[in-house]
mmCIF file with all atom_site columns, C-alpha atoms in Angstrom:
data_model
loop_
_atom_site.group_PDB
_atom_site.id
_atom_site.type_symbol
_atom_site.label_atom_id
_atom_site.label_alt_id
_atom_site.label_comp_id
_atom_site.label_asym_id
_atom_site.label_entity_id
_atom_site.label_seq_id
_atom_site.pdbx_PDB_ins_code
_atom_site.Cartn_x
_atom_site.Cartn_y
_atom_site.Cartn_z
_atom_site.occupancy
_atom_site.B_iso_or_equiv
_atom_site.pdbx_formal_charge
_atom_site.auth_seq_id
_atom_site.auth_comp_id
_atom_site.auth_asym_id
_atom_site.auth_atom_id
_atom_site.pdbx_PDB_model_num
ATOM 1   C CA . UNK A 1 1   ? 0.000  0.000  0.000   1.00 0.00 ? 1   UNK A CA 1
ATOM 2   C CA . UNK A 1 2   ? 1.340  3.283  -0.757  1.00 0.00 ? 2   UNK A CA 1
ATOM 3   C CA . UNK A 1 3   ? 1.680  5.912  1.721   1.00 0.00 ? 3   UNK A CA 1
ATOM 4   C CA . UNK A 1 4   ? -1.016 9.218  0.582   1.00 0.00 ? 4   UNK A CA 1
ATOM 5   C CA . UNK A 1 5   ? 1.028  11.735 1.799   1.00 0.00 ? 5   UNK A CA 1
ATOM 6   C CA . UNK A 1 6   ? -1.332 14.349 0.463   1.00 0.00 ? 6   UNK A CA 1
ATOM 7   C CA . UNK A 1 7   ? -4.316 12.950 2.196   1.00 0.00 ? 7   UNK A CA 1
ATOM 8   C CA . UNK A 1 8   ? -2.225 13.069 5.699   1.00 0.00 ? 8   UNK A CA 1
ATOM 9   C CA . UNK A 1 9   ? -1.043 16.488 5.150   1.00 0.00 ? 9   UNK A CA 1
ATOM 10  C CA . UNK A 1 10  ? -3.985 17.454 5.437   1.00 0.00 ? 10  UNK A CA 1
ATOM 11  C CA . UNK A 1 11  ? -5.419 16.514 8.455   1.00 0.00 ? 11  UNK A CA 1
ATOM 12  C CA . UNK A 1 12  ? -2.508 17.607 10.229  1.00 0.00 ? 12  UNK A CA 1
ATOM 13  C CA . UNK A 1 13  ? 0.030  20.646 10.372  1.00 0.00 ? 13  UNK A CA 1
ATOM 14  C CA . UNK A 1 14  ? 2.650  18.737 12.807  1.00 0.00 ? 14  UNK A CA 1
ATOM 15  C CA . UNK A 1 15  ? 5.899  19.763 11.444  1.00 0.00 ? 15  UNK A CA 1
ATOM 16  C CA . UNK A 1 16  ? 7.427  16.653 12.053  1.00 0.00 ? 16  UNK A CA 1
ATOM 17  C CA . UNK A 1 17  ? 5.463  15.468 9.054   1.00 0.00 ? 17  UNK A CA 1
ATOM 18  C CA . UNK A 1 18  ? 6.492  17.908 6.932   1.00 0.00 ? 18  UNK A CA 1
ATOM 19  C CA . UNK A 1 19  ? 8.785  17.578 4.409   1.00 0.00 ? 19  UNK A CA 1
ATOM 20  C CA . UNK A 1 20  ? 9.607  21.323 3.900   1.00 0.00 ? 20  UNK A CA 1
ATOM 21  C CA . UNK A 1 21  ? 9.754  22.474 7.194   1.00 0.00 ? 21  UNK A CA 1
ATOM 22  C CA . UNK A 1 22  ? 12.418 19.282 8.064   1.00 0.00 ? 22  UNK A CA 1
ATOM 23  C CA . UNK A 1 23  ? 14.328 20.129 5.336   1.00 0.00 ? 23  UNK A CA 1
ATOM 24  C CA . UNK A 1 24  ? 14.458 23.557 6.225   1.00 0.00 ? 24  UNK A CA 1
ATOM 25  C CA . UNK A 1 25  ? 15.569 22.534 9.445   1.00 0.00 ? 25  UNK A CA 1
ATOM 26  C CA . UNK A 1 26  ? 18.381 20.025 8.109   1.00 0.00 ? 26  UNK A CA 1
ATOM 27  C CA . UNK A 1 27  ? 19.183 22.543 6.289   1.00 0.00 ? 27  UNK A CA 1
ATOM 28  C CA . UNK A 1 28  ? 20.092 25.198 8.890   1.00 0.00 ? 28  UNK A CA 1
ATOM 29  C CA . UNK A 1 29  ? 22.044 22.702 10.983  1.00 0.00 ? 29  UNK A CA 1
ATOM 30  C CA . UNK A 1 30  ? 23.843 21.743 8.336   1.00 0.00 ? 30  UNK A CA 1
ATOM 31  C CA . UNK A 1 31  ? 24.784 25.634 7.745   1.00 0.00 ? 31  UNK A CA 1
ATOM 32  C CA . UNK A 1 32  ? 25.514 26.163 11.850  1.00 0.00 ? 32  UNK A CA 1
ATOM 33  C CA . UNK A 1 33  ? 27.598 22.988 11.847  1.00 0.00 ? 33  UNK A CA 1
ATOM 34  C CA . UNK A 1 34  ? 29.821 23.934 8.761   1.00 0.00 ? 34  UNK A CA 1
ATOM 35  C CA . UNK A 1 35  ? 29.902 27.592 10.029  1.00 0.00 ? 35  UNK A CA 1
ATOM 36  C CA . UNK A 1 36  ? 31.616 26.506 12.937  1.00 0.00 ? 36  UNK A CA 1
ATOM 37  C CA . UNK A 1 37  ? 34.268 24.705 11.222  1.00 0.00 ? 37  UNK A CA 1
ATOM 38  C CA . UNK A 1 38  ? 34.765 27.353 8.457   1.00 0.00 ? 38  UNK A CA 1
ATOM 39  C CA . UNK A 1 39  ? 34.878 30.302 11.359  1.00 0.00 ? 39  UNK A CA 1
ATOM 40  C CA . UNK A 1 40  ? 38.506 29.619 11.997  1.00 0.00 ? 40  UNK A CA 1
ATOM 41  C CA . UNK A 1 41  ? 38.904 30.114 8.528   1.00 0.00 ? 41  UNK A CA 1
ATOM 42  C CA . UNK A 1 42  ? 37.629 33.610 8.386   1.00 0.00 ? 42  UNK A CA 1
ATOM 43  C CA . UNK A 1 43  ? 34.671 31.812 6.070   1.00 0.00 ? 43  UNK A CA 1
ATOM 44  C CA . UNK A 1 44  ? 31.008 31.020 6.447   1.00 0.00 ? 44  UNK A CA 1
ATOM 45  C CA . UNK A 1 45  ? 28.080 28.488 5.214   1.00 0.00 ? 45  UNK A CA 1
ATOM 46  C CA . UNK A 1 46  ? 27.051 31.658 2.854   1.00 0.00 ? 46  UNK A CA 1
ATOM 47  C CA . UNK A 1 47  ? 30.245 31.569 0.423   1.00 0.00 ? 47  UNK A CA 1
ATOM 48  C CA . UNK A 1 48  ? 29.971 27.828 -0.067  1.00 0.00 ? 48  UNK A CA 1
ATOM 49  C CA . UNK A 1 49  ? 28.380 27.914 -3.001  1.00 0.00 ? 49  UNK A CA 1
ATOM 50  C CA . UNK A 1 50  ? 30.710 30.104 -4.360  1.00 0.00 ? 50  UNK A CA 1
ATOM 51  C CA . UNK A 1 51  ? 33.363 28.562 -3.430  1.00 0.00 ? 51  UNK A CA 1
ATOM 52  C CA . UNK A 1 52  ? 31.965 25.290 -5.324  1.00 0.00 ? 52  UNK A CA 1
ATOM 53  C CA . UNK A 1 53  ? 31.364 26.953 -8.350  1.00 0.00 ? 53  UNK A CA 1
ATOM 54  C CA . UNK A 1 54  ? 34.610 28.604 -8.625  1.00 0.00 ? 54  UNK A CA 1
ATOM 55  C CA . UNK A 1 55  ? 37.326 25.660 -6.855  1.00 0.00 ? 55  UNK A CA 1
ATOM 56  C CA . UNK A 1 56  ? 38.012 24.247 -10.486 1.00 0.00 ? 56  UNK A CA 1
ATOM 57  C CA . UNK A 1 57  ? 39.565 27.372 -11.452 1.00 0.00 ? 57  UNK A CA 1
ATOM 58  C CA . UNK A 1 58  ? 37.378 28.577 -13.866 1.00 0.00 ? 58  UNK A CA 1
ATOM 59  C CA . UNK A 1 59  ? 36.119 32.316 -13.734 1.00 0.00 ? 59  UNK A CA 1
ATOM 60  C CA . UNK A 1 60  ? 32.437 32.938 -13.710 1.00 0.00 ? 60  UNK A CA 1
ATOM 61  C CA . UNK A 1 61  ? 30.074 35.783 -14.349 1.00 0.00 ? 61  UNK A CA 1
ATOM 62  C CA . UNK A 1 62  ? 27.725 36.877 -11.885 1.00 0.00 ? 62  UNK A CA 1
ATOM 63  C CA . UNK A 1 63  ? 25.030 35.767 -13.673 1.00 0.00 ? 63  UNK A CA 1
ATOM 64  C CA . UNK A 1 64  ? 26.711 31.939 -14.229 1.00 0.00 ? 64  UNK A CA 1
ATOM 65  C CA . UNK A 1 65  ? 27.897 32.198 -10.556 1.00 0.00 ? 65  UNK A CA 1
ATOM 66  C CA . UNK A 1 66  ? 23.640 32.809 -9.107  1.00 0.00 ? 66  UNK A CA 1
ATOM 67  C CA . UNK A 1 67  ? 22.493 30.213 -11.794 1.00 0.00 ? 67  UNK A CA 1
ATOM 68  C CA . UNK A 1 68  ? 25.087 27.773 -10.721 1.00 0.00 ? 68  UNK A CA 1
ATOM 69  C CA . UNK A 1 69  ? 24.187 27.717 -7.079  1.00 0.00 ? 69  UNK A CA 1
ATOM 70  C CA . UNK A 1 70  ? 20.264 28.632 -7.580  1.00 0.00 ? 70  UNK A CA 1
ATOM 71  C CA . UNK A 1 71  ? 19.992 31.812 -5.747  1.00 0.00 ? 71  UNK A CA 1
ATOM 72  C CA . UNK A 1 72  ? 18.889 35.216 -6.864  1.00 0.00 ? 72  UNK A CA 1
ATOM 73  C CA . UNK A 1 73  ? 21.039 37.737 -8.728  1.00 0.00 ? 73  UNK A CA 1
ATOM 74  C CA . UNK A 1 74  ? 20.822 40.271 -5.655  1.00 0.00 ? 74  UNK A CA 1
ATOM 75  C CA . UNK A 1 75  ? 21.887 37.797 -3.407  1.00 0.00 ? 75  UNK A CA 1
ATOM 76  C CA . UNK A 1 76  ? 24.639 36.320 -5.168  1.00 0.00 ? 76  UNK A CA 1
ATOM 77  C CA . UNK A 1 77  ? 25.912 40.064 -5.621  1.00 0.00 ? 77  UNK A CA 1
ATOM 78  C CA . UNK A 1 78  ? 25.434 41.131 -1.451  1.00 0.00 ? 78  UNK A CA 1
ATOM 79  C CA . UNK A 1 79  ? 27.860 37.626 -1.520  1.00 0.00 ? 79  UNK A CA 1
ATOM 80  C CA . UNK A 1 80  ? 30.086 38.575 -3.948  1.00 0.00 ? 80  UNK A CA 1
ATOM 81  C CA . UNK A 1 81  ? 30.745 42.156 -2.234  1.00 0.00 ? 81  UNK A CA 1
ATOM 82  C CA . UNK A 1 82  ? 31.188 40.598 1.126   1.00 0.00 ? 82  UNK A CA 1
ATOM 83  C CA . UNK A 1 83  ? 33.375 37.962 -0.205  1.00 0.00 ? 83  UNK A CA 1
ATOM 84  C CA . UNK A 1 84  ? 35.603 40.728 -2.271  1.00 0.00 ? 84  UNK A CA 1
ATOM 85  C CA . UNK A 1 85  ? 35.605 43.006 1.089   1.00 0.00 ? 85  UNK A CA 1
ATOM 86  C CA . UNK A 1 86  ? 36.846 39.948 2.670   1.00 0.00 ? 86  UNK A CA 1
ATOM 87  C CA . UNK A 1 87  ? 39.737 39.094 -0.181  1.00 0.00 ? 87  UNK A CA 1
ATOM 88  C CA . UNK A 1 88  ? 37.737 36.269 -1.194  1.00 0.00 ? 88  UNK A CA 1
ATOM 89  C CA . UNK A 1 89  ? 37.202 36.733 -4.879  1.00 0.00 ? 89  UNK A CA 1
ATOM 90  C CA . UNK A 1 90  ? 38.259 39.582 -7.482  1.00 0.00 ? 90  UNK A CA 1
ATOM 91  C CA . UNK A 1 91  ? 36.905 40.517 -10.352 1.00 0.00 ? 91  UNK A CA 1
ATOM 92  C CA . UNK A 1 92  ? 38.381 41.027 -13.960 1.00 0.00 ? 92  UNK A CA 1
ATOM 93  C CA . UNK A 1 93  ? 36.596 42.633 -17.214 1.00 0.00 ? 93  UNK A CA 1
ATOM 94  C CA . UNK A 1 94  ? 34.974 40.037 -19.080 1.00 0.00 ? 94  UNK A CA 1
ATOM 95  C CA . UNK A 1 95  ? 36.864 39.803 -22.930 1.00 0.00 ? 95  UNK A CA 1
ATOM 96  C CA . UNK A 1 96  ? 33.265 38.904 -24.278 1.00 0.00 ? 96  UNK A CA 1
ATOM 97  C CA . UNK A 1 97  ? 31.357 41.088 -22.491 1.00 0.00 ? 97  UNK A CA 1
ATOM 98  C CA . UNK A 1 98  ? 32.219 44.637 -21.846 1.00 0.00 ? 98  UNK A CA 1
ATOM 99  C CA . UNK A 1 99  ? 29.104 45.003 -19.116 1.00 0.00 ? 99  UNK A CA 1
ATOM 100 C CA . UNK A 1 100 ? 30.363 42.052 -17.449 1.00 0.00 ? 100 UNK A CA 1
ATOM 101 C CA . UNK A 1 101 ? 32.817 40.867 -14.802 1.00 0.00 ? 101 UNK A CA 1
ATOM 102 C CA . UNK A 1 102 ? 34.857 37.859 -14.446 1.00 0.00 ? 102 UNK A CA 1
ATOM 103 C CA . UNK A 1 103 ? 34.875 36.566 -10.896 1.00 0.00 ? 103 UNK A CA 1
ATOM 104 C CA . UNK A 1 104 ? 37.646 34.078 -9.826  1.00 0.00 ? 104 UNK A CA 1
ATOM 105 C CA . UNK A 1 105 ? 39.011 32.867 -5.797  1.00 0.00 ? 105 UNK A CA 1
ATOM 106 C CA . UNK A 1 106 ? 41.855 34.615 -4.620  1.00 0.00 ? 106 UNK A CA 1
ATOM 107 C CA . UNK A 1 107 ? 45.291 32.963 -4.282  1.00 0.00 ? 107 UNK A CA 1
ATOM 108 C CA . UNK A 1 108 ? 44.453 33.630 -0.848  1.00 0.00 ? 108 UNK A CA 1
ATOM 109 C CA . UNK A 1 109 ? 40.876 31.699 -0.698  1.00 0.00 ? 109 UNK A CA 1
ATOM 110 C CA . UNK A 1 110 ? 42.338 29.060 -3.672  1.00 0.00 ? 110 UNK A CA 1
ATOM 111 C CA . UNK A 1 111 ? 44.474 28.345 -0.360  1.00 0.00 ? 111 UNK A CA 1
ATOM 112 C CA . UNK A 1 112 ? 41.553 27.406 1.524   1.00 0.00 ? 112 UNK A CA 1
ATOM 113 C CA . UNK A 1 113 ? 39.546 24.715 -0.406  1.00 0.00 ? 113 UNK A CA 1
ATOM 114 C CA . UNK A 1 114 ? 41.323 21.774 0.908   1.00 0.00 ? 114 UNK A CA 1
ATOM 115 C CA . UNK A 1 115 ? 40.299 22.803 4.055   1.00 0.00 ? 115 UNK A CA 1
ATOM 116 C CA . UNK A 1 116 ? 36.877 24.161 2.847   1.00 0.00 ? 116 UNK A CA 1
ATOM 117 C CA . UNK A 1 117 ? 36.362 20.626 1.850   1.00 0.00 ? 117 UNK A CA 1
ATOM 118 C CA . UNK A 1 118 ? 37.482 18.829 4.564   1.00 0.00 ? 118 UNK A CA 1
ATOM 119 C CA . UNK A 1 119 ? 35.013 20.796 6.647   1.00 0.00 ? 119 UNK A CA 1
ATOM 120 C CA . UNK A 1 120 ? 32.245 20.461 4.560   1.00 0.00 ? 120 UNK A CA 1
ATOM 121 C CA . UNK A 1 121 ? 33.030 16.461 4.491   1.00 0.00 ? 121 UNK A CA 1
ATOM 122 C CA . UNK A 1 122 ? 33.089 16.224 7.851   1.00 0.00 ? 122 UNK A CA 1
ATOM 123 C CA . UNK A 1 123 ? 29.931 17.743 9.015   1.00 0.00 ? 123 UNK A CA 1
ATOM 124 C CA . UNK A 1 124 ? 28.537 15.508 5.943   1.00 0.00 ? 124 UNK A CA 1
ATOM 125 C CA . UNK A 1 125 ? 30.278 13.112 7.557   1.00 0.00 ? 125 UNK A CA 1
ATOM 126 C CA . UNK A 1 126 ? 28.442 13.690 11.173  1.00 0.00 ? 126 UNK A CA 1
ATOM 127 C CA . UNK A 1 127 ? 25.055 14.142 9.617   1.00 0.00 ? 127 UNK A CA 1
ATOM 128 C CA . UNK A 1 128 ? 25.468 10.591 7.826   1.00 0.00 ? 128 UNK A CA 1
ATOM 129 C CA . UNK A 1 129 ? 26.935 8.558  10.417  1.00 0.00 ? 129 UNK A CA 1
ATOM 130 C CA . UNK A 1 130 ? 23.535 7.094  11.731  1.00 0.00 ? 130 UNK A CA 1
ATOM 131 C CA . UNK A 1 131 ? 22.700 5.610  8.213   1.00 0.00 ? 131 UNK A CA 1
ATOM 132 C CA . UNK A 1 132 ? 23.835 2.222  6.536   1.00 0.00 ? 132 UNK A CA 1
ATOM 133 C CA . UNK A 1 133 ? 25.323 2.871  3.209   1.00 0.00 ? 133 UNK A CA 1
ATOM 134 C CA . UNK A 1 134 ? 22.226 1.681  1.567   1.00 0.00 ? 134 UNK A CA 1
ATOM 135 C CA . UNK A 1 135 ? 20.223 4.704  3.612   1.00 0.00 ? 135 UNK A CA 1
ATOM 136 C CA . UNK A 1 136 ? 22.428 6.808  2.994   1.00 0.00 ? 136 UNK A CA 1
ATOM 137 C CA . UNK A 1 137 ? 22.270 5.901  -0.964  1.00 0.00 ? 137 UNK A CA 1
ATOM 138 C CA . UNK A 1 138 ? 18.670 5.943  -0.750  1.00 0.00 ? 138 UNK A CA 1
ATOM 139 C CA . UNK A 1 139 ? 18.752 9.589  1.161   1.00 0.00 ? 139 UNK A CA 1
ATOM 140 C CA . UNK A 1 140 ? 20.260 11.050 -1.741  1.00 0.00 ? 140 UNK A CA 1
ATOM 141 C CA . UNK A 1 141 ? 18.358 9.414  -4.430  1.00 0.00 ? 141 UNK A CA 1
ATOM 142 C CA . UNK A 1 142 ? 15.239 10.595 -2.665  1.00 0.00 ? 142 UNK A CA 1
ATOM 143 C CA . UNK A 1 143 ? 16.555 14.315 -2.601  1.00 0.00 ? 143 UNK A CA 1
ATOM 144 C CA . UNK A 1 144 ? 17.819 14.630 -6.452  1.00 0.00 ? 144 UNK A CA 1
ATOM 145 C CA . UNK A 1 145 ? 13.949 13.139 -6.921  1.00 0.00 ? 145 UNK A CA 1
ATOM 146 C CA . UNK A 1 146 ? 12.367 16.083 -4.681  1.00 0.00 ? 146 UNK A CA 1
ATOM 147 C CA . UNK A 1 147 ? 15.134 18.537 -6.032  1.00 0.00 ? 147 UNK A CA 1
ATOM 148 C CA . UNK A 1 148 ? 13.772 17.471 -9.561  1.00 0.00 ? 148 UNK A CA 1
ATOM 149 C CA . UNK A 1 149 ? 10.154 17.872 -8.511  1.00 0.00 ? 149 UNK A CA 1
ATOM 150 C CA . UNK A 1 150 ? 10.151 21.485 -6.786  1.00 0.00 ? 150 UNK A CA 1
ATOM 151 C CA . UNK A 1 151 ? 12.423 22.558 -10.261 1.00 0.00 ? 151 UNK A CA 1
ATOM 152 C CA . UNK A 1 152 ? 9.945  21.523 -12.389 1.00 0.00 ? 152 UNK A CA 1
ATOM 153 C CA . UNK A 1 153 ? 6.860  22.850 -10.551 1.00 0.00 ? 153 UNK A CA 1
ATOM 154 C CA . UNK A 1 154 ? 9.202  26.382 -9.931  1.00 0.00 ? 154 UNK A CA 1
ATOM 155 C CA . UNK A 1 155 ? 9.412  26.139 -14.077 1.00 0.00 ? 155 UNK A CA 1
ATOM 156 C CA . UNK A 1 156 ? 5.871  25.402 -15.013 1.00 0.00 ? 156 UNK A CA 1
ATOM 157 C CA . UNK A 1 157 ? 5.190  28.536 -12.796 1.00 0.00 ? 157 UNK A CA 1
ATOM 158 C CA . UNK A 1 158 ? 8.015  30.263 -13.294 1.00 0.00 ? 158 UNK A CA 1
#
């Protein structure tokens, strides 16, 4: 028999039934446990996904930078010009686009990834340690699935 979840959500507004609010709050433990590893560092949870983006090497737009981690142009730039005030990331004229900017690490933050990463797999590491590998497979196959859904919903509304 196969679980209605819409039917249940229904009836009740507990939030430990529901899927957005526990992911929310995953999600902002996550953040508190990786900001106090990356504090030492003089980083936070925020630049992460700049710091993904940007690790290979390879300098982004703005624009590529927000569509490469999902978040909106305004806040991609308020973490761009906290990352640059912090010596973080620095900006060169794009060749192919005179309105543009290419954004690339520092030597100074290029410095920092192998530790970036070893934070970010440890508190990974933490949050996965109470599932069998097969959980832990099934975890993530269960998120690219929801990750999936709520982008195609955003894009048929969108």
């Amino acid at each position: 028999m196969q679980f209605n979840y819409i039917a249940s959500y229904t009836m009740s507004l507990d939030r430990q039934e529901s899927a957005g609010y526990l992911t929310n709050w995953a999600a902002r433990l996550f953040a508190r446990a990786i900001d106090r590893r990356l504090k030492p560092l003089g980083l936070s949870s925020g630049y992460l996904p700049v710091f993904f983006a940007l690790a290979g090497g390879k300098a982004l737009t703005q624009k590529q930078l927000a569509k490469a981690a999902s978040i909106e142009q305004p806040t991609m730039a308020a973490t761009l010009s906290r990352m640059e005030r912090d010596g973080l990331v620095e900006r060169a004229p794009d060749p192919k686009d005179k309105r543009a900017s290419l954004i690339s690490l520092t030597p100074s933050a290029r410095d920092k990834i192998e530790e970036v990463v070893a934070a970010t797999r440890a508190v990974n590491g933490d949050a996965l340690s109470d599932l069998s590998p097969d959980e832990t497979e099934a975890y993530f196959a269960a998120l690219k699935k929801i990750i999936a859904s709520l982008e195609r919903v955003a894009g048929e509304r969108g």
